[in-house]
PDB file of C-alpha atoms in Angstrom:
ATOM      1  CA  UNK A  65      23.009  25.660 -12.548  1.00 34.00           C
ATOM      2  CA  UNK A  66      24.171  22.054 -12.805  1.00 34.00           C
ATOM      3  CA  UNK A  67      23.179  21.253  -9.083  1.00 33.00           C
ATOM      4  CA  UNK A  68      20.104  22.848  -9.962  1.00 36.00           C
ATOM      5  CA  UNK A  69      19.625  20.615 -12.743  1.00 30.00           C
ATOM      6  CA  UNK A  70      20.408  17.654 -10.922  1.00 35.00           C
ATOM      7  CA  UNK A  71      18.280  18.719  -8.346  1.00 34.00           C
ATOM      8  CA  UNK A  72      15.172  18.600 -10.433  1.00 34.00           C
ATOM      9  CA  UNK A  73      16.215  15.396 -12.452  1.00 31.00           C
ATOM     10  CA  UNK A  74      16.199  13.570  -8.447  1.00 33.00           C
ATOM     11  CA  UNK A  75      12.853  15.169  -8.716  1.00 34.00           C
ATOM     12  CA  UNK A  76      11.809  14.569 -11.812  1.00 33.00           C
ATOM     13  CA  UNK A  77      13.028  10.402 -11.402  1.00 33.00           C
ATOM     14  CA  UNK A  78      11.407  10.683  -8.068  1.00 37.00           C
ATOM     15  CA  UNK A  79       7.385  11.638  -9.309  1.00 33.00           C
ATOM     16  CA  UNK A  80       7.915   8.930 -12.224  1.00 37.00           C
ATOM     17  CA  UNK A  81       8.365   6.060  -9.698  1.00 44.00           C
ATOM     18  CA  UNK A  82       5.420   7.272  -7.760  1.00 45.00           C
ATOM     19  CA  UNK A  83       3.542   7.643 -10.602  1.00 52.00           C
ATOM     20  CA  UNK A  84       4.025   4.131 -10.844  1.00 72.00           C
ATOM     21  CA  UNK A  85       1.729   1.059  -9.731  1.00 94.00           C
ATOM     22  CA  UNK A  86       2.498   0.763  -6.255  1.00 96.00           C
ATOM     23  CA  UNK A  87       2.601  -2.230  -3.619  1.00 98.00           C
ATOM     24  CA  UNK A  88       2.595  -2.464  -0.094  1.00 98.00           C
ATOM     25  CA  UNK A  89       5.361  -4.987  -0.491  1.00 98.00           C
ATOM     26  CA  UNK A  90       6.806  -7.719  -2.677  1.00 98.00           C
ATOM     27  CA  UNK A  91       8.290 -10.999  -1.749  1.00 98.00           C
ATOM     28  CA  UNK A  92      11.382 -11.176  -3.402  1.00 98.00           C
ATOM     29  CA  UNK A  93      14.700 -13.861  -3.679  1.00 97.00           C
ATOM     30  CA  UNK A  94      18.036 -12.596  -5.341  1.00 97.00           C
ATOM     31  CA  UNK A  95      19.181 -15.281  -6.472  1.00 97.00           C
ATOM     32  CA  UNK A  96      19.993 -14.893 -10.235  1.00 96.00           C
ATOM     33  CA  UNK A  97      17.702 -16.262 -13.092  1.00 93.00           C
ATOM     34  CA  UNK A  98      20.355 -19.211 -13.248  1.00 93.00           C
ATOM     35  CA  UNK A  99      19.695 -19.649  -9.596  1.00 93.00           C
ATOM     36  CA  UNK A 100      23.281 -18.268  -8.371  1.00 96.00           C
ATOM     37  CA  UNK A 101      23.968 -16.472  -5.572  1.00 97.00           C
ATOM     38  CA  UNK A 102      24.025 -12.685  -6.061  1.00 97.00           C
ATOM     39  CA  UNK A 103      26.101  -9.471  -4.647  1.00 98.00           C
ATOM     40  CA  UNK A 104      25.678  -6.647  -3.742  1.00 98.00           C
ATOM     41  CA  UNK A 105      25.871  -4.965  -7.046  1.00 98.00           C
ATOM     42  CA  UNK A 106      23.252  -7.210  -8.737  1.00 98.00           C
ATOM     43  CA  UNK A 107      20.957  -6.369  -5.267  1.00 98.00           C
ATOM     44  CA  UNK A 108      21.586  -3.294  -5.838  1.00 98.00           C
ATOM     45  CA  UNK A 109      20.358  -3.602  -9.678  1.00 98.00           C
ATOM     46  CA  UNK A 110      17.034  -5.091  -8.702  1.00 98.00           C
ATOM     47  CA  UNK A 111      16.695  -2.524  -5.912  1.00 98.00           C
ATOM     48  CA  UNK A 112      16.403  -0.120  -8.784  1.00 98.00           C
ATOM     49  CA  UNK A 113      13.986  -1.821 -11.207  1.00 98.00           C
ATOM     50  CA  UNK A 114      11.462  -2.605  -8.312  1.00 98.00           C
ATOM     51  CA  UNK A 115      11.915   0.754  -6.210  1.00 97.00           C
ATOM     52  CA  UNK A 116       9.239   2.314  -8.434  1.00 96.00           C
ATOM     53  CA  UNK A 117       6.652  -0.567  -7.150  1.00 98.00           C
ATOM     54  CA  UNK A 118       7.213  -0.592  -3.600  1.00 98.00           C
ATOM     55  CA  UNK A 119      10.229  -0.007  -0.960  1.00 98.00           C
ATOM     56  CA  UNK A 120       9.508  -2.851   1.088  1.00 98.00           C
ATOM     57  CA  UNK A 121      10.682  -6.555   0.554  1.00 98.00           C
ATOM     58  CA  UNK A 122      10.461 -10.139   2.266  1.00 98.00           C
ATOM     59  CA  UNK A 123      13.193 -12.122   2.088  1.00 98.00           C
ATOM     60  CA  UNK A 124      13.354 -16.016   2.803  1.00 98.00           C
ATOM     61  CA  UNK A 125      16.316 -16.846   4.461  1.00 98.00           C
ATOM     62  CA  UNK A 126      19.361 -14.915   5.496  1.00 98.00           C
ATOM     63  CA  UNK A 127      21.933 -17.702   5.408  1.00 98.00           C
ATOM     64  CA  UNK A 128      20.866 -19.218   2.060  1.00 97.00           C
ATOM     65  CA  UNK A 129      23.328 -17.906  -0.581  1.00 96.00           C
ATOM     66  CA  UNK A 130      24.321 -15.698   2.270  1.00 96.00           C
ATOM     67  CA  UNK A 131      21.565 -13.546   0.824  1.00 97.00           C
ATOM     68  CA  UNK A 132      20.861 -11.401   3.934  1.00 98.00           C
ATOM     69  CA  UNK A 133      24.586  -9.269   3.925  1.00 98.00           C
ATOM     70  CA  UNK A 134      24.095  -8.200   0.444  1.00 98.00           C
ATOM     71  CA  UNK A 135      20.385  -7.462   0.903  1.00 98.00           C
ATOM     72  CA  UNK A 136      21.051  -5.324   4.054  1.00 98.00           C
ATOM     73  CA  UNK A 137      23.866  -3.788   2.308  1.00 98.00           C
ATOM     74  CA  UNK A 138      22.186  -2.782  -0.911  1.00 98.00           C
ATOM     75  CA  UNK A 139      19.266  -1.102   1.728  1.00 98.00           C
ATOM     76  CA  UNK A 140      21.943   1.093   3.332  1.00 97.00           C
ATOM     77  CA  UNK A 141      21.564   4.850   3.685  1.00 96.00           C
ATOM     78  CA  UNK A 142      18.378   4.083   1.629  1.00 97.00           C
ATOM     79  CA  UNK A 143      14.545   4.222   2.202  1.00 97.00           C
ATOM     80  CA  UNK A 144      13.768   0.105   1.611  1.00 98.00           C
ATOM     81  CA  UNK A 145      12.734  -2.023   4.115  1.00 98.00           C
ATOM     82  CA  UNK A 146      12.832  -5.518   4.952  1.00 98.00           C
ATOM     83  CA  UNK A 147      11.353  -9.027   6.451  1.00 99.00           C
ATOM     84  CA  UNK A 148      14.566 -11.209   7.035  1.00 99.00           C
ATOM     85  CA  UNK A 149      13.282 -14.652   6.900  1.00 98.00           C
ATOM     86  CA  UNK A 150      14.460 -17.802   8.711  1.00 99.00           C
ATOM     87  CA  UNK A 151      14.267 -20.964   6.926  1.00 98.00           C
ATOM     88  CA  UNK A 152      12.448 -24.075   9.089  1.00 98.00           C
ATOM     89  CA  UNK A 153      12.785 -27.339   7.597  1.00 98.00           C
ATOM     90  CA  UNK A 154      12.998 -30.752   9.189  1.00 98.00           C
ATOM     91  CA  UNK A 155      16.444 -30.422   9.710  1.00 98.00           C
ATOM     92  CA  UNK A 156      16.512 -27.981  12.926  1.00 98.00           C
ATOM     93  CA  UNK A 157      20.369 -27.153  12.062  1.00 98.00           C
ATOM     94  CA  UNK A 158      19.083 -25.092   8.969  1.00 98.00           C
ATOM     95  CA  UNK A 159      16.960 -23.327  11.329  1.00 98.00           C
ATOM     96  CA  UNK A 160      19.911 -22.652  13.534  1.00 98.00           C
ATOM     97  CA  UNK A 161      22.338 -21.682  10.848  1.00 98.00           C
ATOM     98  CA  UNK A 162      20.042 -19.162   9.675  1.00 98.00           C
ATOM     99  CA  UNK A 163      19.419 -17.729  13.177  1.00 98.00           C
ATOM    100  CA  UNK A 164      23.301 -17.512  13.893  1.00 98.00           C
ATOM    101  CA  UNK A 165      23.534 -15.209  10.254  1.00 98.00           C
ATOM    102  CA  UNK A 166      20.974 -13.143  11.683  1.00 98.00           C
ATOM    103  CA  UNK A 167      22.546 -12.316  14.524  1.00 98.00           C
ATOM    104  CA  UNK A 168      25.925 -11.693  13.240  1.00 98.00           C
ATOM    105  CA  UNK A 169      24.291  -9.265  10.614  1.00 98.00           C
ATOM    106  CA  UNK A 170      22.941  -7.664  14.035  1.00 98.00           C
ATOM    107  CA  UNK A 171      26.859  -6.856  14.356  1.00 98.00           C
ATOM    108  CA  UNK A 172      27.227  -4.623  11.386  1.00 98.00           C
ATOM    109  CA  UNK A 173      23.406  -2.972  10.498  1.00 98.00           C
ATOM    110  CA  UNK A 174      20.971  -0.678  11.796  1.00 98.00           C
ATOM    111  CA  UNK A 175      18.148  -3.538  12.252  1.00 98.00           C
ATOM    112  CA  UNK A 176      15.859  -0.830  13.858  1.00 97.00           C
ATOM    113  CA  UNK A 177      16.059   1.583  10.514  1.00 97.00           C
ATOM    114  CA  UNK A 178      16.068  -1.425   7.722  1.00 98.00           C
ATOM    115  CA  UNK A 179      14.386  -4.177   9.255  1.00 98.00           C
ATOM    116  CA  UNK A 180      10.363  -3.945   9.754  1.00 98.00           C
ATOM    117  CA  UNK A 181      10.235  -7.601  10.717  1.00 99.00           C
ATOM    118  CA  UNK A 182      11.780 -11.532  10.984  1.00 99.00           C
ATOM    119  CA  UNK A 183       9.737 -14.068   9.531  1.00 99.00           C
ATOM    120  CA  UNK A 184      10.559 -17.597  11.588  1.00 99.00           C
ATOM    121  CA  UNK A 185      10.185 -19.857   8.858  1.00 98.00           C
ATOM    122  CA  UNK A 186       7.153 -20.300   5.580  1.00 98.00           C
ATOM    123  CA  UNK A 187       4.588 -22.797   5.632  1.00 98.00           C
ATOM    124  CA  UNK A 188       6.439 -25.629   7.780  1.00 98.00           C
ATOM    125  CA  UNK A 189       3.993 -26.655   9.281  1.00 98.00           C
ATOM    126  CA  UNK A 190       1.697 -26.875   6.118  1.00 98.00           C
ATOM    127  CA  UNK A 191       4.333 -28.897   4.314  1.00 97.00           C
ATOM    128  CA  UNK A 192       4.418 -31.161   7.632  1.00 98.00           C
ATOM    129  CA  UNK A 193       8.132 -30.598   8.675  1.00 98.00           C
ATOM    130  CA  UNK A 194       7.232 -28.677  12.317  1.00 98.00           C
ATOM    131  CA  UNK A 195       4.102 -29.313  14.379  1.00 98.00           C
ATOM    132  CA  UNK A 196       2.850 -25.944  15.847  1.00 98.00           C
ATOM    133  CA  UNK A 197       4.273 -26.515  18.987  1.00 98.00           C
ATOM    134  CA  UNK A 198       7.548 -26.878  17.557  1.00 98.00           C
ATOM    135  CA  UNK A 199       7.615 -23.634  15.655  1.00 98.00           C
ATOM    136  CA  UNK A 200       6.362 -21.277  18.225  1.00 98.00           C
ATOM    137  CA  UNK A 201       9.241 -22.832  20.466  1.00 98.00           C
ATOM    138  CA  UNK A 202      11.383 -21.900  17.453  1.00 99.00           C
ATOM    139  CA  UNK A 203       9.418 -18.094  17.265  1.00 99.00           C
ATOM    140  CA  UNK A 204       9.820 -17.644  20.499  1.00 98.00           C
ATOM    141  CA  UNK A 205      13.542 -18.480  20.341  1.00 98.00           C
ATOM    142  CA  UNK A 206      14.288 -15.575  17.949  1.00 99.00           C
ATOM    143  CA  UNK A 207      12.486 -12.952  20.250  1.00 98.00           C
ATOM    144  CA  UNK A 208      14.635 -13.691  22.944  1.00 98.00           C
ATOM    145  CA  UNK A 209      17.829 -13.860  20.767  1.00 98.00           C
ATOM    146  CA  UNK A 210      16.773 -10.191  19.377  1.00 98.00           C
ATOM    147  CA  UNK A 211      16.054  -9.230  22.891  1.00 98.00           C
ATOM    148  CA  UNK A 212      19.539 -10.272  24.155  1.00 98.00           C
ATOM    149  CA  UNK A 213      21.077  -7.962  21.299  1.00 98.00           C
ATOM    150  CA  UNK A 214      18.645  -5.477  21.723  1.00 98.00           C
ATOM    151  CA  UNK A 215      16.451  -5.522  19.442  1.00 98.00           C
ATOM    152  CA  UNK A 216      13.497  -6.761  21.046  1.00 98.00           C
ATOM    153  CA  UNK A 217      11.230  -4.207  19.202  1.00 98.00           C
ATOM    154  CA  UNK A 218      11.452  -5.947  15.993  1.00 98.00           C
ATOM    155  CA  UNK A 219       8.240  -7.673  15.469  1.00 98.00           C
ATOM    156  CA  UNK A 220       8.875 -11.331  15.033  1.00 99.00           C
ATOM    157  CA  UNK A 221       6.396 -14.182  13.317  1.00 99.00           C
ATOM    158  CA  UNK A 222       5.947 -16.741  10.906  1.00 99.00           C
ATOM    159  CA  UNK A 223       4.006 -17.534   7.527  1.00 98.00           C
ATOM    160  CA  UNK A 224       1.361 -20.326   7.207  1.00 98.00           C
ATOM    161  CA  UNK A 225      -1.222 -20.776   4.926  1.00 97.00           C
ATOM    162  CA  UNK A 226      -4.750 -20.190   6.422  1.00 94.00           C
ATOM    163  CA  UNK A 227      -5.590 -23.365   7.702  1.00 96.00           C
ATOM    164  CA  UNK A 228      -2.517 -24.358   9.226  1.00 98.00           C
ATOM    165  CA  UNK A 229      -2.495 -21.129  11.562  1.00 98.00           C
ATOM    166  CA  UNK A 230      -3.150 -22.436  14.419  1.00 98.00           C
ATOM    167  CA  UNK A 231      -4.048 -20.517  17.992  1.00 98.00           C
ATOM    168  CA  UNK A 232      -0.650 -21.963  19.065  1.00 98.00           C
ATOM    169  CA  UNK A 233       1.372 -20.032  16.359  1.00 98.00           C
ATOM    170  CA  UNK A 234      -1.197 -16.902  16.949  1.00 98.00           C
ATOM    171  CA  UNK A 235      -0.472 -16.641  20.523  1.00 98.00           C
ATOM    172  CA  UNK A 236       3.810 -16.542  19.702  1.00 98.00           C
ATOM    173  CA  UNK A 237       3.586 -14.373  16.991  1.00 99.00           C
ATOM    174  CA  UNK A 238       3.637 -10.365  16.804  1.00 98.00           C
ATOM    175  CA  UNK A 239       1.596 -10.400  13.823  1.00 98.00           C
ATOM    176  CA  UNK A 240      -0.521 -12.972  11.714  1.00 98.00           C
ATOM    177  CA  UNK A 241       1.612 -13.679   8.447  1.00 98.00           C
ATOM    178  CA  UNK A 242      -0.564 -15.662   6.625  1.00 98.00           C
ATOM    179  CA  UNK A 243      -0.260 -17.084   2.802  1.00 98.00           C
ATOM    180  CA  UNK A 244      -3.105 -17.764   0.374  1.00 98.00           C
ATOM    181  CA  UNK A 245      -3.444 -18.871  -3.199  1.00 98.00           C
ATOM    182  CA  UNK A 246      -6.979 -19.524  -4.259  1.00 98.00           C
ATOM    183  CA  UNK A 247      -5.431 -20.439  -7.722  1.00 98.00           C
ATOM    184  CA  UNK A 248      -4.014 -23.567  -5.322  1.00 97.00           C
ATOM    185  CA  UNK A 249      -7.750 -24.385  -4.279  1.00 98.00           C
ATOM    186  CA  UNK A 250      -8.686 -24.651  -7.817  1.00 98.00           C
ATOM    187  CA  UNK A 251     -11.406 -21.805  -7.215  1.00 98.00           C
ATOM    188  CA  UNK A 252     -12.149 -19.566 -10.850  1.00 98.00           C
ATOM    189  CA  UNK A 253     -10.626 -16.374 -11.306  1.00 98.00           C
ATOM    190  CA  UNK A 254     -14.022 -14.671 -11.001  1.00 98.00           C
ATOM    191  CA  UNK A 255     -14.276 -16.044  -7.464  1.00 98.00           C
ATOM    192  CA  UNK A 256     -10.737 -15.845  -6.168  1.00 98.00           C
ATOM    193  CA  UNK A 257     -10.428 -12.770  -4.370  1.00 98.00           C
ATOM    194  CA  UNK A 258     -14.011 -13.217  -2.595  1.00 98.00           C
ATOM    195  CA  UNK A 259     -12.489 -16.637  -1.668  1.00 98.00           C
ATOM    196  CA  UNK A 260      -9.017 -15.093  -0.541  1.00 98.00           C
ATOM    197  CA  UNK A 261     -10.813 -12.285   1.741  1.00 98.00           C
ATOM    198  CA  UNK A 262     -12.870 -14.891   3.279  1.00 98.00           C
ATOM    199  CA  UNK A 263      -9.487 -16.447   4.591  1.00 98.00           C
ATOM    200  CA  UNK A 264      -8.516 -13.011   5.925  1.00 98.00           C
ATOM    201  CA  UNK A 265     -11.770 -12.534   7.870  1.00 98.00           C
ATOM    202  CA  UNK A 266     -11.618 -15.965   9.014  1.00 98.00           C
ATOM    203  CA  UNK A 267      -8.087 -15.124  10.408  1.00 98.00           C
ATOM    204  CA  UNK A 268      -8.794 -12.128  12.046  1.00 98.00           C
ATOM    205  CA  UNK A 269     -11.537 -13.454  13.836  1.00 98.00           C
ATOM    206  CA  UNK A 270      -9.061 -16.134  14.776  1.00 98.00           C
ATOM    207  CA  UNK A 271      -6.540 -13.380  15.749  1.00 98.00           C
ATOM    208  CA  UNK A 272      -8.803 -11.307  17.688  1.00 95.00           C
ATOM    209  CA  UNK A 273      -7.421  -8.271  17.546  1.00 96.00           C
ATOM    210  CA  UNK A 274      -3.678  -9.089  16.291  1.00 98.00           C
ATOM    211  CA  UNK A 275      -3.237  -7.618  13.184  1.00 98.00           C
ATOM    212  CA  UNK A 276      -2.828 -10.127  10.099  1.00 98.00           C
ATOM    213  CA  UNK A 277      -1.043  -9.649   6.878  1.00 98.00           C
ATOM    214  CA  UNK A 278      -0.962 -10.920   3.763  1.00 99.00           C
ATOM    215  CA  UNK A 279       2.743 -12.846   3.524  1.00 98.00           C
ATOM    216  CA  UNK A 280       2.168 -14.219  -0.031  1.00 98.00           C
ATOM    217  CA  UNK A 281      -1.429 -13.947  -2.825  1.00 98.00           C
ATOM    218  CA  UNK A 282      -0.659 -13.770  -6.202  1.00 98.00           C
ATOM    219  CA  UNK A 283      -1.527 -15.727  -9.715  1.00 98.00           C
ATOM    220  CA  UNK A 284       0.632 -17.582 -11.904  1.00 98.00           C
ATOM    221  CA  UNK A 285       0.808 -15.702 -15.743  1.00 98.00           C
ATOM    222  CA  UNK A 286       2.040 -19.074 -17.066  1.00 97.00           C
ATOM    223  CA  UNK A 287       1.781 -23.010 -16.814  1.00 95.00           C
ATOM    224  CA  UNK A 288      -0.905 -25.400 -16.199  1.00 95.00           C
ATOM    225  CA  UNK A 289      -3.988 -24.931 -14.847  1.00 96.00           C
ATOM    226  CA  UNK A 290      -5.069 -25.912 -11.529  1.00 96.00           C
ATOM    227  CA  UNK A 291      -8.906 -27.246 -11.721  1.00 97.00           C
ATOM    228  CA  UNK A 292     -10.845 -23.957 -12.168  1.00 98.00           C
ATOM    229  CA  UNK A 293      -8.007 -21.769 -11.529  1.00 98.00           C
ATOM    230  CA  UNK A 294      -6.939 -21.020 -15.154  1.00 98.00           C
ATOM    231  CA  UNK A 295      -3.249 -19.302 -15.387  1.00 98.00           C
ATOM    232  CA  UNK A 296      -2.468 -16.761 -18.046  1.00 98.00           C
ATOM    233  CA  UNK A 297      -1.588 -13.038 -18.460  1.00 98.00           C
ATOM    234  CA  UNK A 298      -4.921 -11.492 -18.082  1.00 98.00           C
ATOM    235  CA  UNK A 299      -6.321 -13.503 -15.508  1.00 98.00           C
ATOM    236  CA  UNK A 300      -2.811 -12.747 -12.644  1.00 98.00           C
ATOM    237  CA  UNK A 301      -3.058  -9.309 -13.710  1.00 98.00           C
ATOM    238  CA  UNK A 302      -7.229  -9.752 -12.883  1.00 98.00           C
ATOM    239  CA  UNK A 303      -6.468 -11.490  -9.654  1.00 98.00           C
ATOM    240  CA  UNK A 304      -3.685  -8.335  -9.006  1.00 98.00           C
ATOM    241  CA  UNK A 305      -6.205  -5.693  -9.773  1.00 97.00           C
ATOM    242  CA  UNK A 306      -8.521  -6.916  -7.797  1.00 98.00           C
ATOM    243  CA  UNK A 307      -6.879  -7.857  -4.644  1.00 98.00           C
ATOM    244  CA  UNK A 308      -4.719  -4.827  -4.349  1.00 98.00           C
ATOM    245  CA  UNK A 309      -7.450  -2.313  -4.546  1.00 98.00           C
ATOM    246  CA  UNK A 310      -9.945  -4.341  -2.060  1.00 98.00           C
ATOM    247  CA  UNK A 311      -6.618  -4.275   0.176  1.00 98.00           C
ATOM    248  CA  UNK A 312      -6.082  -0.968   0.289  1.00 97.00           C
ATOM    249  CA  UNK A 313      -9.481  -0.379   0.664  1.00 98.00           C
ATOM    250  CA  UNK A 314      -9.789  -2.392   3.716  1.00 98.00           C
ATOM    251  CA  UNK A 315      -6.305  -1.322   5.038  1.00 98.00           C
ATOM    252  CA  UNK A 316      -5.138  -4.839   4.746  1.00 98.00           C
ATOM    253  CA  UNK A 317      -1.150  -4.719   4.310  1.00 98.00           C
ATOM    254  CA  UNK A 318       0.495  -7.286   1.793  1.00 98.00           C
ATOM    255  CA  UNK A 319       3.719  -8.706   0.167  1.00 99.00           C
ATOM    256  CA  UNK A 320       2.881  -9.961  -3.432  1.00 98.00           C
ATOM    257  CA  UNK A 321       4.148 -12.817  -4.652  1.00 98.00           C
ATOM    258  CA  UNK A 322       6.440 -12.025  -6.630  1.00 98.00           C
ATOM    259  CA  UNK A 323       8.836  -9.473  -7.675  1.00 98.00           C
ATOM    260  CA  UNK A 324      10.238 -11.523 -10.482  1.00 98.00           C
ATOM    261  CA  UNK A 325       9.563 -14.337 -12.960  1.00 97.00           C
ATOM    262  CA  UNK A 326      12.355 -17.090 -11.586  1.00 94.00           C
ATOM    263  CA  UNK A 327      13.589 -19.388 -14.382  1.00 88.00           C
ATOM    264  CA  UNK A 328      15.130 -21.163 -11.652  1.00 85.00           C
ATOM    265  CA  UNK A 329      12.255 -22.130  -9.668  1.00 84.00           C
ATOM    266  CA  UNK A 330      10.834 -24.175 -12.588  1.00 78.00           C
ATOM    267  CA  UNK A 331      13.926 -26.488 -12.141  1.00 71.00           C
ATOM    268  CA  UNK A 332      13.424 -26.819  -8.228  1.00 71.00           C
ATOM    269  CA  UNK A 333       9.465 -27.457  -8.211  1.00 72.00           C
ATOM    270  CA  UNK A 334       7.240 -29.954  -9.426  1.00 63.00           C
ATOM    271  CA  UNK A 335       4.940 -27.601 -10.936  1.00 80.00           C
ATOM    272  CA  UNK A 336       5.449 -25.663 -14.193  1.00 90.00           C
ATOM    273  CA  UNK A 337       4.098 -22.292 -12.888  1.00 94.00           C
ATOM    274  CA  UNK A 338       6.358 -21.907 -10.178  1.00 92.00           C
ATOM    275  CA  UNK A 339       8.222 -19.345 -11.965  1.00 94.00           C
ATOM    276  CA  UNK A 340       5.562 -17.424 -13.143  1.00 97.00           C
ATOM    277  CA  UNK A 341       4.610 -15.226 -10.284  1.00 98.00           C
ATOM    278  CA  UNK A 342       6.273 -11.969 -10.902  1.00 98.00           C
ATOM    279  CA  UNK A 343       5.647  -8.489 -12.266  1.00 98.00           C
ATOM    280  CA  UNK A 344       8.767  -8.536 -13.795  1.00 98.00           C
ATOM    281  CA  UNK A 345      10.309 -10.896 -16.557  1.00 98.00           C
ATOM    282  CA  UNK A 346      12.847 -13.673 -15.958  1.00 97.00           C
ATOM    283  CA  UNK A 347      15.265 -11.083 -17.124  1.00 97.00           C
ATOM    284  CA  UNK A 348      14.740  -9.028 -13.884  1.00 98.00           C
ATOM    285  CA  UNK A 349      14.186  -6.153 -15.688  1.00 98.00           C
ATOM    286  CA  UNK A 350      11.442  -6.064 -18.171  1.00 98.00           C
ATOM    287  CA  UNK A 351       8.129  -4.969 -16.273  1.00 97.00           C
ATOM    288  CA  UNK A 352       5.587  -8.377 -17.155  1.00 97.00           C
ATOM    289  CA  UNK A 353       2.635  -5.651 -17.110  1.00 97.00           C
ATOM    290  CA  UNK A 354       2.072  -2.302 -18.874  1.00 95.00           C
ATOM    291  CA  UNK A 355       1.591   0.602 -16.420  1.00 95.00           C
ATOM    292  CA  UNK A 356      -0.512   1.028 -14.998  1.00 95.00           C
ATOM    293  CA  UNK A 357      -0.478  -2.493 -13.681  1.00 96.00           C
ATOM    294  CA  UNK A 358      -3.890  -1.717 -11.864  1.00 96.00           C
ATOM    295  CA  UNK A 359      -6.073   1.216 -11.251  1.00 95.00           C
ATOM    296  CA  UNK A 360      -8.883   1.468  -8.100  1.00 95.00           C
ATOM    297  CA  UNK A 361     -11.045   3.879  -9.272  1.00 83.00           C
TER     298      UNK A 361
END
């Protein structure tokens, strides 16, 4: 009787988290609210609060905080997924330490069960610290590294915002990764997601035929307001409604930005909204939205 009982608790736990609002994927950084470095366990503790949103992740860098052993660790013998990412900067040795931590976590997990992807770098060339030509060098790098190891099926790319895609990143890449905010161009909530899609088509045109995924959309709850683009609680959760139904609609796969509120990232950015991307509080616990978070009907 009390396997039996457990047995239909699993259930029981497992039909609430799907009852849940669900995402293709969230972008996600464990460092803690003070901006620490986590373990394991506290991995393991935001594993559980976002597992009944989504059971993929992206992840930024693997060497940072060291955060790609506990990540992968937390995963084990589990159903999440991951995008390790690779952090490109001006400084080419970050790039390097990060790709030597990848390959040494290569050592001790299954990359083919809990990796679906590795992300070679976010928006360097937008932010003017790689040409194009430098980070497909850099993209094509990692393939071979993986291949040497292995692992050559493990889709490899990078994210850039929609204009700074270029056909010389496209060509490298296994899939399009690209980032937009519309709340960044300024554009009105009432327009954003019209203005966001456009992007998409505009990419997959430019990708002909390469699929292209959403690496980062989202809307601050918080802050200042950017021109027309007007933060607050209603209008993310608008901006959320609207973009993940037209996404799964179209079949368009996505990590939103973000899985938490980050105190931390108000301290390490200009801009006050920074850490005010989540769907869950700066606690890393409290949901920011009441369920359900969206509904496409």
């Amino acid at each position: 009787m009390k396997f039996a009982y457990h047995i239909a608790l699993f259930a029981s736990l497992a039909s609430t988290a799907l009852g849940a609002s669900q995402f293709f994927g969230l972008n996600y950084n464990p460092k803690r609210p003070d901006g620490s470095c986590p373990n394991v366990y506290q991995v393991q503790d935001d594993l559980k609060v976002l597992r009944p949103y989504t059971n993929r992740l992206r992840i930024y860098s693997v060497h940072d905080c060291n955060q790609g052993e506990p990540v992968l660790r937390a995963m084990e013998n589990t159903d999440w997924k991951v995008e390790l990412g690779l952090w490109v900067n001006k400084n080419d040795a970050v790039f390097e330490a990060d790709k030597k931590e990848l390959l040494r976590l290569t050592k001790y997990f299954n990359f083919a069960k809990q990796v679906s992807a590795v992300v070679v770098g976010s928006e360097a060339v937008y932010r003017k610290e790689q040409t194009a030509e430098q980070l497909a060098a850099k993209i094509r790098n990692v393939k071979q590294a993986l291949a040497n190891v292995g692992l050559a099926s493990i889709p490899v790319t990078t994210s850039e915002t929609w204009p700074t895609y270029h056909q010389t990143l496209i060509k490298e890449v296994d899939f399009v990764n690209m980032h937009g905010f519309p709340f960044w161009e300024g554009v009105s909530i009432d327009k954003a997601n019209d203005k966001m899609f456009q992007h998409i088509y505009d990419l997959q045109a430019a990708a002909k035929g390469k699929k292209v995924v959403v690496g980062e959309t989202g809307w601050p709850s918080a802050g200042d307001h950017y021109g027309a683009a007007q933060t607050g609680m209603h209008n993310a959760q608008s901006y959320l409604q609207q973009f993940v139904c037209r996404a799964a609609r179209e079949n368009i796969e996505y990590y939103y930005f973000n899985s938490f509120d980050q105190n931390w990232a108000l301290t390490n950015n200009a801009s006050n909204v920074e850490g005010n991307w989540g769907i869950v509080k700066s606690d890393y616990v409290t949901p920011k939205f009441a369920e359900p978070i969206y509904s496409c009907k």
